[in-house]
Amino acid sequence: MFAHRIKEDWGVMPSSEYYRRQADTLLTLALTATDPALSARYRTLAAEYEILAANAGEDTALPRSETDNRSSAADTSEAD
């Protein structure tokens, strides 16, 4: 049941909001890192995630209600 659910979601790209949250998290890590090399690496990754966010657009993720409907449909079909 779980493996079926994972395969179903592989085709969905993360939304631009997801990438922006990841970039924000990496920037926070960069500010708190005591190792200058690690801080620089976090900043580089954050910049890469910002590029991904810009390229993702706003409509790359399924709306929450569609995702919920797919999971409940998958659950009932496996019960048979």
PDB file of C-alpha atoms in Angstrom:
ATOM      1  CA  MET A   1       0.000   0.000   0.000  1.00  0.00           C
ATOM      2  CA  PHE A   2       2.742   2.503   0.955  1.00  0.00           C
ATOM      3  CA  ALA A   3       4.924   1.730  -2.081  1.00  0.00           C
ATOM      4  CA  HIS A   4       1.937   2.332  -4.367  1.00  0.00           C
ATOM      5  CA  ARG A   5       1.451   5.760  -2.816  1.00  0.00           C
ATOM      6  CA  ILE A   6       5.114   6.712  -3.334  1.00  0.00           C
ATOM      7  CA  LYS A   7       5.033   5.723  -7.024  1.00  0.00           C
ATOM      8  CA  GLU A   8       1.889   7.802  -7.481  1.00  0.00           C
ATOM      9  CA  ASP A   9       3.598  10.967  -6.193  1.00  0.00           C
ATOM     10  CA  TRP A  10       6.861  10.658  -8.153  1.00  0.00           C
ATOM     11  CA  GLY A  11       5.440  12.529 -11.124  1.00  0.00           C
ATOM     12  CA  VAL A  12       4.538  15.635  -9.103  1.00  0.00           C
ATOM     13  CA  MET A  13       7.165  18.370  -9.004  1.00  0.00           C
ATOM     14  CA  PRO A  14       7.483  20.422  -5.837  1.00  0.00           C
ATOM     15  CA  SER A  15       5.915  23.866  -5.900  1.00  0.00           C
ATOM     16  CA  SER A  16       7.837  27.113  -6.012  1.00  0.00           C
ATOM     17  CA  GLU A  17       6.781  27.689  -2.397  1.00  0.00           C
ATOM     18  CA  TYR A  18       8.493  24.439  -1.378  1.00  0.00           C
ATOM     19  CA  TYR A  19      11.738  25.560  -3.010  1.00  0.00           C
ATOM     20  CA  ARG A  20      11.513  28.973  -1.327  1.00  0.00           C
ATOM     21  CA  ARG A  21      11.034  27.373   2.099  1.00  0.00           C
ATOM     22  CA  GLN A  22      14.060  25.184   1.488  1.00  0.00           C
ATOM     23  CA  ALA A  23      16.113  28.242   0.487  1.00  0.00           C
ATOM     24  CA  ASP A  24      15.011  30.058   3.663  1.00  0.00           C
ATOM     25  CA  THR A  25      16.002  27.064   5.781  1.00  0.00           C
ATOM     26  CA  LEU A  26      19.414  26.918   4.126  1.00  0.00           C
ATOM     27  CA  LEU A  27      19.959  30.641   4.692  1.00  0.00           C
ATOM     28  CA  THR A  28      19.126  30.179   8.368  1.00  0.00           C
ATOM     29  CA  LEU A  29      21.648  27.345   8.541  1.00  0.00           C
ATOM     30  CA  ALA A  30      24.236  29.559   6.804  1.00  0.00           C
ATOM     31  CA  LEU A  31      23.753  32.251   9.450  1.00  0.00           C
ATOM     32  CA  THR A  32      24.150  29.810  12.326  1.00  0.00           C
ATOM     33  CA  ALA A  33      27.053  27.759  10.923  1.00  0.00           C
ATOM     34  CA  THR A  34      30.395  28.420  12.613  1.00  0.00           C
ATOM     35  CA  ASP A  35      32.409  26.854   9.782  1.00  0.00           C
ATOM     36  CA  PRO A  36      32.873  29.441   6.982  1.00  0.00           C
ATOM     37  CA  ALA A  37      33.094  26.738   4.278  1.00  0.00           C
ATOM     38  CA  LEU A  38      29.852  25.140   5.433  1.00  0.00           C
ATOM     39  CA  SER A  39      28.143  28.531   5.621  1.00  0.00           C
ATOM     40  CA  ALA A  40      29.241  29.262   2.047  1.00  0.00           C
ATOM     41  CA  ARG A  41      27.923  25.877   0.893  1.00  0.00           C
ATOM     42  CA  TYR A  42      24.525  26.562   2.509  1.00  0.00           C
ATOM     43  CA  ARG A  43      24.371  29.949   0.755  1.00  0.00           C
ATOM     44  CA  THR A  44      25.183  28.327  -2.582  1.00  0.00           C
ATOM     45  CA  LEU A  45      22.473  25.716  -2.093  1.00  0.00           C
ATOM     46  CA  ALA A  46      19.999  28.429  -1.082  1.00  0.00           C
ATOM     47  CA  ALA A  47      20.737  30.309  -4.307  1.00  0.00           C
ATOM     48  CA  GLU A  48      20.175  27.108  -6.293  1.00  0.00           C
ATOM     49  CA  TYR A  49      16.819  26.576  -4.583  1.00  0.00           C
ATOM     50  CA  GLU A  50      15.816  30.163  -5.404  1.00  0.00           C
ATOM     51  CA  ILE A  51      16.536  29.410  -9.071  1.00  0.00           C
ATOM     52  CA  LEU A  52      14.429  26.250  -8.832  1.00  0.00           C
ATOM     53  CA  ALA A  53      11.614  28.298  -7.268  1.00  0.00           C
ATOM     54  CA  ALA A  54      11.756  30.817 -10.101  1.00  0.00           C
ATOM     55  CA  ASN A  55      11.659  28.034 -12.693  1.00  0.00           C
ATOM     56  CA  ALA A  56       8.929  26.018 -10.968  1.00  0.00           C
ATOM     57  CA  GLY A  57       6.139  28.521 -11.453  1.00  0.00           C
ATOM     58  CA  GLU A  58       3.096  28.584  -9.233  1.00  0.00           C
ATOM     59  CA  ASP A  59       1.113  25.620 -10.611  1.00  0.00           C
ATOM     60  CA  THR A  60       3.562  22.740 -10.223  1.00  0.00           C
ATOM     61  CA  ALA A  61       1.960  21.095  -7.174  1.00  0.00           C
ATOM     62  CA  LEU A  62      -1.454  19.497  -7.057  1.00  0.00           C
ATOM     63  CA  PRO A  63      -3.997  21.320  -4.904  1.00  0.00           C
ATOM     64  CA  ARG A  64      -4.359  19.735  -1.471  1.00  0.00           C
ATOM     65  CA  SER A  65      -7.923  18.539  -2.153  1.00  0.00           C
ATOM     66  CA  GLU A  66      -6.826  16.620  -5.282  1.00  0.00           C
ATOM     67  CA  THR A  67      -4.005  14.945  -3.372  1.00  0.00           C
ATOM     68  CA  ASP A  68      -6.413  13.942  -0.592  1.00  0.00           C
ATOM     69  CA  ASN A  69      -8.880  12.528  -3.122  1.00  0.00           C
ATOM     70  CA  ARG A  70      -6.172  10.453  -4.818  1.00  0.00           C
ATOM     71  CA  SER A  71      -4.962   8.941  -1.560  1.00  0.00           C
ATOM     72  CA  SER A  72      -8.455   7.997  -0.401  1.00  0.00           C
ATOM     73  CA  ALA A  73      -9.215   6.466  -3.813  1.00  0.00           C
ATOM     74  CA  ALA A  74      -6.010   4.413  -3.627  1.00  0.00           C
ATOM     75  CA  ASP A  75      -6.858   3.260  -0.114  1.00  0.00           C
ATOM     76  CA  THR A  76     -10.307   2.000  -1.083  1.00  0.00           C
ATOM     77  CA  SER A  77      -9.118   0.230  -4.228  1.00  0.00           C
ATOM     78  CA  GLU A  78      -6.548  -1.771  -2.271  1.00  0.00           C
ATOM     79  CA  ALA A  79      -9.137  -2.805   0.314  1.00  0.00           C
ATOM     80  CA  ASP A  80     -11.026  -4.821  -2.323  1.00  0.00           C
TER      81      ASP A  80
END
